[in-house]
CSV table of C-alpha atoms in Angstrom, one decimal:
chain,number,residue,atom,x,y,z
A,151,PRO,CA,13.4,-32.8,-20.5
A,152,PRO,CA,10.4,-32.0,-18.1
A,153,ALA,CA,8.2,-29.2,-19.1
A,154,PRO,CA,8.9,-25.9,-17.3
A,155,PRO,CA,6.4,-24.9,-14.6
A,156,PRO,CA,3.6,-22.5,-15.7
A,157,ALA,CA,4.5,-18.9,-15.4
A,158,ALA,CA,3.1,-17.3,-12.2
A,159,ALA,CA,0.7,-14.4,-12.6
A,160,ILE,CA,2.1,-11.1,-11.7
A,161,SER,CA,0.3,-9.1,-9.0
A,162,VAL,CA,-0.4,-5.5,-9.9
A,163,ALA,CA,-2.1,-4.1,-6.7
A,164,ARG,CA,-2.5,-4.7,-3.0
A,165,LEU,CA,-5.4,-4.6,-0.5
A,166,THR,CA,-4.4,-1.8,1.9
A,167,HIS,CA,-7.6,-1.4,3.9
A,168,ASP,CA,-10.4,-3.7,4.8
A,169,GLU,CA,-13.5,-2.9,6.9
A,170,SER,CA,-15.7,-6.0,7.4
A,171,ALA,CA,-15.2,-6.9,3.8
A,172,ILE,CA,-16.9,-10.0,2.4
A,173,TRP,CA,-16.0,-11.1,-1.1
A,174,SER,CA,-18.0,-13.3,-3.5
A,175,SER,CA,-14.9,-15.4,-4.5
A,176,THR,CA,-11.7,-16.4,-2.7
A,177,PRO,CA,-11.4,-14.1,0.3
A,178,VAL,CA,-8.6,-11.6,0.5
A,179,LYS,CA,-7.3,-9.7,3.5
A,180,THR,CA,-5.4,-6.5,4.2
A,181,GLY,CA,-1.8,-6.9,3.0
A,182,ASP,CA,-2.6,-9.4,0.2
A,183,TRP,CA,-1.2,-8.8,-3.2
A,184,LEU,CA,-3.8,-8.9,-6.0
A,185,GLN,CA,-3.4,-10.3,-9.5
A,186,PRO,CA,-5.6,-9.1,-12.5
A,187,GLY,CA,-9.2,-10.4,-12.2
A,188,ASP,CA,-12.7,-9.6,-11.0
A,189,PHE,CA,-13.3,-8.6,-7.4
A,190,GLU,CA,-16.9,-8.5,-6.2
A,191,LEU,CA,-17.4,-7.0,-2.8
A,192,LEU,CA,-20.7,-8.1,-1.1
A,193,LYS,CA,-20.4,-6.3,2.2
A,194,GLY,CA,-18.2,-3.7,3.9
A,195,SER,CA,-15.6,-1.6,2.2
A,196,ALA,CA,-12.0,-2.0,0.9
A,197,GLU,CA,-9.2,0.0,-0.4
A,198,ILE,CA,-7.0,-1.3,-3.2
A,199,THR,CA,-3.6,0.4,-4.0
A,200,PHE,CA,-2.2,-0.2,-7.4
A,201,ASP,CA,1.5,-0.6,-8.0
A,202,SER,CA,1.3,2.7,-10.0
A,203,GLY,CA,0.1,4.5,-6.8
A,204,THR,CA,-3.6,4.9,-7.7
A,205,GLU,CA,-5.9,4.2,-4.8
A,206,ILE,CA,-9.5,3.0,-5.3
A,207,ARG,CA,-11.8,2.6,-2.2
A,208,ILE,CA,-15.0,0.7,-3.0
A,209,LYS,CA,-18.1,0.3,-0.9
A,210,ALA,CA,-20.3,-2.8,-1.2
A,211,PRO,CA,-22.1,-3.8,-3.3
A,212,ALA,CA,-19.4,-3.2,-5.9
A,213,THR,CA,-17.6,-5.1,-8.7
A,214,LEU,CA,-14.1,-4.0,-9.7
A,215,THR,CA,-12.1,-5.6,-12.5
A,216,ILE,CA,-8.3,-5.1,-12.1
A,217,THR,CA,-6.6,-5.3,-15.5
A,218,SER,CA,-3.1,-4.0,-14.8
A,219,ALA,CA,-1.2,-1.6,-12.5
A,220,SER,CA,-2.5,1.3,-14.6
A,221,HIS,CA,-6.0,0.2,-15.6
A,222,ALA,CA,-9.3,-1.0,-14.0
A,223,LEU,CA,-13.0,-1.2,-14.7
A,224,LEU,CA,-15.7,-0.3,-12.1
A,225,ALA,CA,-18.6,-2.4,-13.4
A,226,SER,CA,-21.0,-1.4,-10.6
A,227,GLY,CA,-21.0,0.3,-7.2
A,228,LYS,CA,-19.6,3.4,-5.5
A,229,ALA,CA,-15.9,4.2,-5.2
A,230,THR,CA,-13.5,7.0,-4.2
A,231,VAL,CA,-10.5,7.2,-6.5
A,232,HIS,CA,-7.2,9.0,-6.1
A,233,ILE,CA,-4.8,9.2,-9.0
A,234,PRO,CA,-1.7,10.9,-7.7
A,235,GLU,CA,0.9,12.7,-9.8
A,236,GLN,CA,3.2,9.7,-10.0
A,237,ALA,CA,0.3,7.5,-11.4
A,238,ALA,CA,-0.1,9.7,-14.6
A,239,GLY,CA,-1.6,7.5,-17.3
A,240,PHE,CA,-3.9,5.5,-15.0
A,241,VAL,CA,-7.3,4.8,-16.7
A,242,LEU,CA,-10.5,3.9,-14.9
A,243,GLU,CA,-13.4,2.6,-17.1
A,244,THR,CA,-17.1,2.2,-16.5
A,245,PRO,CA,-19.6,0.7,-18.9
A,246,LYS,CA,-20.4,4.3,-20.0
A,247,ALA,CA,-17.1,6.1,-20.0
A,248,THR,CA,-13.4,6.2,-19.5
A,249,VAL,CA,-11.8,8.6,-17.0
A,250,SER,CA,-8.2,9.6,-16.5
A,251,GLU,CA,-5.9,12.3,-15.2
A,252,GLN,CA,-3.2,12.8,-12.6
A,253,GLY,CA,-3.4,14.6,-9.3
A,254,THR,CA,-7.1,14.1,-9.0
A,255,ARG,CA,-9.5,12.7,-6.4
A,256,PHE,CA,-13.2,11.9,-7.2
A,257,GLY,CA,-16.2,9.9,-6.2
A,258,ILE,CA,-17.8,7.7,-8.8
A,259,ALA,CA,-21.0,5.7,-8.8
A,260,VAL,CA,-22.1,3.1,-11.4
A,261,ASP,CA,-25.6,1.5,-11.2
A,262,LEU,CA,-26.6,-1.9,-12.6
A,263,LEU,CA,-27.4,-0.3,-16.0
A,264,GLY,CA,-23.9,1.1,-16.2
A,265,GLU,CA,-25.1,4.7,-15.7
A,266,THR,CA,-22.2,6.7,-14.3
A,267,GLU,CA,-22.0,9.7,-12.0
A,268,ILE,CA,-18.8,11.5,-11.1
A,269,HIS,CA,-18.1,14.1,-8.4
A,270,VAL,CA,-14.5,15.6,-8.5
A,271,THR,CA,-13.2,16.8,-5.1
A,272,GLU,CA,-9.6,17.6,-6.0
A,273,GLY,CA,-8.0,18.6,-9.3
A,274,PHE,CA,-9.9,17.8,-12.5
A,275,LEU,CA,-10.2,14.7,-14.7
A,276,GLU,CA,-10.8,13.9,-18.4
A,277,LEU,CA,-14.0,12.2,-19.2
A,278,ASP,CA,-14.4,10.3,-22.5
A,279,PRO,CA,-17.9,9.0,-22.9
A,280,LYS,CA,-18.3,5.8,-24.9
A,281,ARG,CA,-21.2,7.2,-26.9
A,282,GLY,CA,-20.0,8.7,-30.1
A,283,ASP,CA,-22.4,11.7,-30.0
A,284,ILE,CA,-21.1,12.9,-26.6
A,285,GLN,CA,-17.7,14.6,-26.8
A,286,PRO,CA,-14.8,14.2,-24.4
A,287,MET,CA,-14.7,16.8,-21.7
A,288,LEU,CA,-12.8,18.1,-18.6
A,289,ILE,CA,-14.6,17.9,-15.3
A,290,ALA,CA,-13.6,20.3,-12.5
A,291,ARG,CA,-14.2,20.3,-8.8
A,292,ASN,CA,-17.8,20.8,-7.7
A,293,GLN,CA,-19.1,20.2,-11.2
A,294,PRO,CA,-20.8,16.8,-10.9
A,295,ILE,CA,-22.0,15.1,-14.0
A,296,ARG,CA,-24.1,12.0,-14.8
A,297,LEU,CA,-24.0,9.8,-17.9
A,298,GLU,CA,-27.2,8.0,-18.7
A,299,GLU,CA,-28.2,6.0,-21.8
A,300,ASP,CA,-28.7,8.8,-24.2
A,301,LYS,CA,-27.9,12.0,-22.3
A,302,LEU,CA,-25.4,13.9,-20.2
A,303,LEU,CA,-26.8,15.5,-16.9
A,304,THR,CA,-25.0,18.2,-14.9
A,305,ALA,CA,-25.3,19.7,-11.4
A,306,GLY,CA,-28.9,19.8,-10.2
A,307,SER,CA,-29.8,16.6,-12.1
A,308,THR,CA,-27.5,14.1,-10.3
A,309,ASN,CA,-28.5,11.4,-7.9
A,310,TYR,CA,-25.7,11.4,-5.3
A,311,ARG,CA,-24.2,13.8,-2.8
A,312,PRO,CA,-20.4,13.9,-2.1
A,313,ASN,CA,-20.8,12.4,1.4
A,314,GLU,CA,-22.3,9.3,0.0
A,315,PHE,CA,-19.0,8.1,-1.4
A,316,PRO,CA,-16.5,6.1,0.6
A,317,SER,CA,-14.5,8.4,2.9
A,318,ARG,CA,-10.8,9.0,2.5
A,319,LEU,CA,-8.6,7.0,4.9
A,320,PRO,CA,-5.2,7.8,6.3
A,321,PRO,CA,-2.2,5.5,5.4
A,322,ASN,CA,-2.5,2.1,7.1
A,323,PRO,CA,0.1,1.8,9.9
A,324,LEU,CA,0.3,-1.9,9.1
A,325,PHE,CA,2.7,-0.9,6.2
A,326,ASN,CA,5.0,1.3,8.3
A,327,PRO,CA,8.6,-0.1,8.0
A,328,THR,CA,9.7,-2.0,11.0
A,329,GLY,CA,13.3,-0.9,10.6
A,330,LEU,CA,15.8,0.6,8.1
A,331,LEU,CA,19.4,1.2,7.5
A,332,HIS,CA,20.5,4.5,5.9
A,333,TRP,CA,23.8,5.7,4.6
A,334,ASP,CA,23.7,9.5,3.6
A,335,PHE,CA,27.4,9.7,2.5
A,336,ASN,CA,27.5,13.3,3.8
A,337,SER,CA,31.0,12.9,5.3
A,338,ALA,CA,33.7,10.3,5.9
A,339,SER,CA,35.5,9.8,9.1
A,340,THR,CA,38.9,11.4,9.0
A,341,GLY,CA,41.7,8.9,8.5
A,342,GLU,CA,39.3,5.9,8.5
A,343,GLU,CA,37.6,6.5,5.1
A,344,THR,CA,34.3,5.3,6.5
A,345,PHE,CA,30.7,6.5,6.0
A,346,ARG,CA,28.6,5.9,9.1
A,347,ASN,CA,25.0,4.7,8.9
A,348,THR,CA,21.9,5.2,11.0
A,349,GLY,CA,18.9,2.9,11.7
A,350,PHE,CA,18.4,-0.7,12.7
A,351,ILE,CA,17.0,-3.9,11.3
A,352,GLY,CA,15.9,-6.7,13.6
A,353,ASP,CA,17.5,-6.8,17.0
A,354,ARG,CA,20.9,-5.6,15.9
A,355,GLU,CA,21.5,-2.0,16.8
A,356,THR,CA,25.2,-1.6,16.1
A,357,GLY,CA,26.4,0.4,13.1
A,358,PHE,CA,27.4,-0.9,9.8
A,359,PRO,CA,29.8,1.7,8.5
A,360,ALA,CA,30.6,1.6,4.7
A,361,ARG,CA,34.4,1.4,4.4
A,362,ALA,CA,36.2,2.7,1.3
A,363,ARG,CA,38.2,0.0,-0.5
A,364,SER,CA,40.6,0.1,-3.5
A,365,ARG,CA,41.4,-2.8,-5.9
A,366,ASN,CA,44.4,-1.1,-7.4
A,367,LYS,CA,46.3,2.2,-7.6
A,368,GLU,CA,44.0,3.6,-10.2
A,369,SER,CA,40.9,3.4,-8.0
A,370,SER,CA,39.6,6.4,-6.2
A,371,HIS,CA,36.5,7.8,-4.5
A,372,SER,CA,35.5,11.3,-3.5
A,373,LEU,CA,32.8,13.4,-1.9
A,374,VAL,CA,30.7,15.4,-4.4
A,375,THR,CA,27.5,17.5,-4.2
A,376,GLY,CA,24.7,15.0,-4.0
A,377,ARG,CA,20.9,15.1,-4.2
A,378,PHE,CA,20.7,15.8,-0.4
A,379,GLY,CA,24.0,17.0,1.0
A,380,ASN,CA,27.0,15.2,-0.2
A,381,ALA,CA,27.3,12.0,-2.2
A,382,VAL,CA,30.1,9.4,-2.8
A,383,LYS,CA,31.6,9.3,-6.3
A,384,LEU,CA,33.4,6.1,-7.5
A,385,ASN,CA,35.7,6.3,-10.5
A,386,GLY,CA,35.0,2.7,-11.8
A,387,PHE,CA,38.6,1.5,-11.6
A,388,GLY,CA,38.5,-0.6,-8.4
A,389,ALA,CA,37.0,1.8,-5.8
A,390,PHE,CA,34.0,0.4,-3.8
A,391,LEU,CA,32.6,0.3,-0.3
A,392,ASP,CA,32.0,-2.7,1.9
A,393,THR,CA,30.1,-3.1,5.2
A,394,SER,CA,29.5,-5.8,7.8
A,395,PHE,CA,25.7,-5.9,7.3
A,396,PRO,CA,25.0,-9.5,6.1
A,397,GLY,CA,21.9,-8.4,4.1
A,398,ILE,CA,18.3,-9.6,4.1
A,399,ALA,CA,18.0,-13.4,3.8
A,400,GLY,CA,15.9,-16.0,2.1
A,401,SER,CA,12.7,-14.8,0.5
A,402,GLU,CA,12.0,-12.0,3.0
A,403,ALA,CA,10.6,-8.8,1.6
A,404,ARG,CA,12.9,-5.9,1.0
A,405,SER,CA,13.2,-2.5,-0.6
A,406,ILE,CA,16.5,-0.9,-1.6
A,407,ALA,CA,16.4,2.9,-2.4
A,408,PHE,CA,19.1,5.3,-3.5
A,409,TRP,CA,19.9,8.3,-5.7
A,410,ILE,CA,22.3,7.6,-8.5
A,411,LYS,CA,24.0,9.6,-11.2
A,412,ILE,CA,25.7,7.8,-14.1
A,413,PRO,CA,27.8,9.7,-16.7
A,414,PRO,CA,26.6,9.5,-20.3
A,415,ASN,CA,28.2,6.9,-22.5
A,416,THR,CA,29.5,4.9,-19.5
A,417,PRO,CA,31.0,1.7,-20.9
A,418,LEU,CA,29.2,-1.6,-20.2
A,419,ALA,CA,32.1,-2.8,-18.1
A,420,HIS,CA,30.9,-0.6,-15.3
A,421,ALA,CA,27.4,-1.9,-15.2
A,422,TYR,CA,27.9,-4.1,-12.1
A,423,ALA,CA,27.1,-3.6,-9.3
A,424,ILE,CA,25.5,-0.8,-7.3
A,425,VAL,CA,24.3,-2.7,-4.3
A,426,SER,CA,24.8,-6.5,-3.6
A,427,TRP,CA,25.1,-9.2,-1.0
A,428,GLY,CA,24.7,-12.9,-0.7
A,429,ASP,CA,26.4,-16.0,-2.2
A,430,PRO,CA,27.4,-15.5,-5.8
A,431,LYS,CA,28.5,-19.1,-6.4
A,432,ALA,CA,25.2,-21.0,-6.0
A,433,THR,CA,23.8,-19.1,-8.9
A,434,GLU,CA,21.0,-21.4,-10.0
A,435,ALA,CA,19.3,-21.2,-6.6
A,436,GLY,CA,19.2,-17.4,-6.6
A,437,HIS,CA,21.4,-17.1,-3.5
A,438,LYS,CA,22.9,-13.7,-4.4
A,439,TRP,CA,21.0,-10.4,-4.4
A,440,GLN,CA,22.5,-7.8,-6.8
A,441,ILE,CA,21.4,-4.5,-8.2
A,442,GLY,CA,23.1,-2.9,-11.2
A,443,TRP,CA,22.2,-1.5,-14.6
A,444,ASN,CA,21.4,-3.6,-17.6
A,445,THR,CA,24.0,-4.3,-20.3
A,446,ALA,CA,21.4,-6.1,-22.5
A,447,GLY,CA,24.0,-8.7,-23.3
A,448,ASP,CA,21.8,-11.6,-22.2
A,449,ASN,CA,18.4,-10.1,-22.9
A,450,GLN,CA,16.4,-7.7,-25.1
A,451,GLY,CA,15.6,-5.3,-22.3
A,452,THR,CA,16.5,-1.6,-22.1
A,453,ARG,CA,20.2,-1.0,-21.9
A,454,GLY,CA,21.2,1.2,-19.0
A,455,ALA,CA,17.9,0.4,-17.0
A,456,ILE,CA,17.9,-0.7,-13.4
A,457,ARG,CA,18.4,-4.5,-13.1
A,458,THR,CA,17.9,-6.7,-10.0
A,459,GLU,CA,19.4,-10.1,-10.0
A,460,ALA,CA,19.0,-13.3,-7.9
A,461,GLY,CA,21.5,-15.8,-9.2
A,462,HIS,CA,21.3,-15.9,-13.0
A,463,ALA,CA,17.8,-14.6,-13.0
A,464,PHE,CA,17.0,-10.9,-13.5
A,465,ASN,CA,14.3,-8.3,-13.7
A,466,VAL,CA,15.0,-5.2,-15.8
A,467,GLY,CA,13.3,-1.8,-15.8
A,468,SER,CA,12.7,0.5,-18.7
A,469,THR,CA,14.5,3.8,-18.2
A,470,ASP,CA,18.1,4.3,-19.3
A,471,LEU,CA,19.8,5.9,-16.3
A,472,ARG,CA,23.0,6.9,-18.1
A,473,ASP,CA,22.2,10.6,-18.8
A,474,GLY,CA,24.4,12.3,-16.2
A,475,ARG,CA,21.4,13.3,-14.1
A,476,TRP,CA,20.4,12.3,-10.6
A,477,HIS,CA,17.7,9.6,-10.6
A,478,HIS,CA,15.9,8.1,-7.6
A,479,VAL,CA,15.8,4.3,-7.9
A,480,VAL,CA,13.9,1.8,-5.8
A,481,SER,CA,14.0,-2.0,-6.1
A,482,VAL,CA,11.1,-3.6,-4.3
A,483,PHE,CA,10.8,-7.3,-3.6
A,484,HIS,CA,7.4,-8.5,-2.3
A,485,GLY,CA,8.8,-11.6,-0.6
A,486,GLY,CA,6.9,-14.5,0.7
A,487,LYS,CA,6.5,-18.2,0.0
A,488,ASP,CA,7.4,-19.1,-3.6
A,489,ALA,CA,8.5,-15.5,-4.4
A,490,ARG,CA,10.2,-15.3,-7.7
A,491,VAL,CA,12.4,-12.8,-9.7
A,492,ALA,CA,10.0,-12.2,-12.6
A,493,THR,CA,6.8,-11.9,-10.6
A,494,HIS,CA,7.8,-10.4,-7.3
A,495,ILE,CA,10.2,-7.6,-8.1
A,496,ARG,CA,9.1,-4.0,-8.9
A,497,HIS,CA,11.3,-1.0,-9.9
A,498,TYR,CA,10.5,2.7,-9.4
A,499,VAL,CA,12.5,5.5,-11.0
A,500,ASP,CA,11.9,9.1,-9.9
A,501,GLY,CA,8.8,8.0,-8.0
A,502,ARG,CA,7.1,6.2,-10.9
A,503,LEU,CA,6.6,2.5,-11.5
A,504,GLU,CA,8.8,1.1,-14.2
A,505,SER,CA,7.5,-1.3,-16.8
A,506,CYS,CA,9.5,-4.5,-17.0
A,507,SER,CA,11.5,-4.6,-20.3
A,508,ALA,CA,13.1,-8.1,-19.7
A,509,SER,CA,13.2,-10.9,-17.1
A,510,LYS,CA,14.5,-14.3,-16.5
A,511,ASP,CA,12.7,-16.2,-13.7
A,512,ALA,CA,13.9,-18.2,-10.7
A,513,PRO,CA,13.0,-18.4,-7.0
A,514,VAL,CA,14.6,-16.0,-4.6
A,515,ASP,CA,16.6,-17.5,-1.7
A,516,THR,CA,19.3,-15.1,-0.7
A,517,LEU,CA,22.0,-16.9,1.2
A,518,VAL,CA,23.8,-14.7,3.8
A,519,ASN,CA,25.5,-17.2,6.1
A,520,SER,CA,27.5,-19.5,3.8
A,521,PRO,CA,31.3,-19.4,3.6
A,522,ASP,CA,31.0,-17.8,0.2
A,523,SER,CA,28.5,-15.1,1.2
A,524,PHE,CA,29.4,-11.4,1.0
A,525,PRO,CA,27.9,-8.8,3.3
A,526,LEU,CA,26.4,-5.6,1.8
A,527,THR,CA,28.8,-4.3,-0.8
A,528,ILE,CA,28.4,-1.0,-2.7
A,529,GLY,CA,29.9,-0.5,-6.1
A,530,ARG,CA,31.4,-3.9,-6.7
A,531,ARG,CA,30.2,-7.1,-8.5
A,532,LEU,CA,30.2,-10.1,-6.2
A,533,GLU,CA,31.7,-12.3,-8.9
A,534,SER,CA,35.2,-11.9,-10.4
A,535,ASP,CA,36.3,-8.5,-11.7
A,536,ALA,CA,37.7,-10.1,-14.8
A,537,ILE,CA,34.8,-9.1,-17.0
A,538,PHE,CA,33.1,-6.2,-15.3
A,539,ARG,CA,34.9,-3.4,-13.4
A,540,THR,CA,33.6,-1.6,-10.4
A,541,PHE,CA,30.7,0.9,-10.6
A,542,LYS,CA,31.3,4.3,-12.2
A,543,GLY,CA,29.1,7.2,-11.0
A,544,SER,CA,27.8,8.9,-7.9
A,545,LEU,CA,25.6,7.4,-5.2
A,546,ASP,CA,23.5,9.2,-2.5
A,547,GLU,CA,21.0,8.4,0.3
A,548,LEU,CA,21.1,4.6,0.3
A,549,TYR,CA,18.3,3.0,2.3
A,550,ILE,CA,17.6,-0.7,3.1
A,551,PHE,CA,14.1,-1.6,4.3
A,552,PRO,CA,13.0,-5.1,5.5
A,553,VAL,CA,9.5,-4.6,3.9
A,554,ALA,CA,8.0,-3.9,0.5
A,555,LEU,CA,7.4,-0.2,0.5
A,556,THR,CA,4.1,1.2,-0.7
A,557,PRO,CA,4.0,3.5,-3.8
A,558,GLU,CA,3.2,6.5,-1.5
A,559,GLN,CA,6.2,5.7,0.7
A,560,ILE,CA,8.4,5.5,-2.4
A,561,TYR,CA,7.1,8.9,-3.5
A,562,GLN,CA,7.8,10.4,-0.1
A,563,LEU,CA,11.4,9.2,-0.3
A,564,TYR,CA,11.7,10.6,-3.8
A,565,LYS,CA,10.3,14.0,-2.8
A,566,HIS,CA,11.5,14.4,0.8
A,567,ASN,CA,14.2,11.8,1.5
A,568,GLN,CA,12.1,10.4,4.3
A,569,ILE,CA,9.0,8.4,5.1
A,570,ALA,CA,6.2,9.7,7.4
A,571,GLY,CA,5.6,7.6,10.5
A,572,PRO,CA,7.4,6.6,13.7
A,573,SER,CA,11.1,7.4,14.1
A,574,LEU,CA,13.4,4.7,12.8
A,575,SER,CA,16.7,6.3,13.7
A,576,LEU,CA,19.3,4.3,15.6
A,577,ARG,CA,18.2,3.8,19.2
């Protein structure tokens, strides 16, 4: 048989601001996804947002090596770094030291000899010098330090002032969602058993109410106390919701966010599906889009973790959700030409980036207009019910966005159930 194609590299960050930036290698522009590698900025300034949520704004001349979503090396140049709460564990290295902490913002300068100077402006950070005779330390706000070849200098002996570092920028409006659909499940229409939605995607402005359906006499749904207001609870024995929203097609970017509560020891038969749409029959081409939790029956990934499928391909997170607690879950698909399941899907649980515990690769080409396509379905697997029953658990605040949300937007949804920016309610 022919050899399989080489595995595509996984992007771990995105260029979110660009001011007259000129790069030494292949040029990148605002909005481009970045894979691990060296990025040498010759002129201008640029802001890079890691999938973990850390933001690093560099000012030319500067060289930044991106290693992963939670690790980078500033080899030379000036930068302003923000490590938010949800990016706990992010590590930034220089030739002289390693710095890390959450909820901190600081300016950092590295000269051509690797000498490192740090000015903390918010919070504090942990500094671990690479010389064995200088002990790790905590650096607080307004306590600048400088590491030279054989000594540690403190305030009064540093070379830079705080205003010499790249300034903080507001969120780029380029990444504001262009639409959304939202089901809050706060109430059902009397006698109709429907949950109305708000929002719009594209030119269509009509509603897509979620209608309660029953597969048999044992199935039931109910309203329970949710994370925000009420939530819908499905008993796992045939109850689900359907809509007329056809779903997001092809390889277009998308983000699906919701709160979920799954009882402990929930049987594997209830793993599929939380949210799904598309054509389940043309499985090899990735024509269906389906989100459930992982049974680990076809992989070595974490059982109970969030799982996004396209056809027979899948991408699995790392947190077992079956603990009877509310968890905020987001499945993000970058989209674009040649977008694939293993490389272009990210999961976030409770505002934090998930590591991938298992994947099977295939292209994404969600089919929404074939005779076998299903519109957006909540709580039911698109395939036959013969093996897997309907979803068992509670669901609240379901959002569909036609874009790949930024880590900051995901954190806003987690904390406040909304995203700052222009109103996206149904017009």
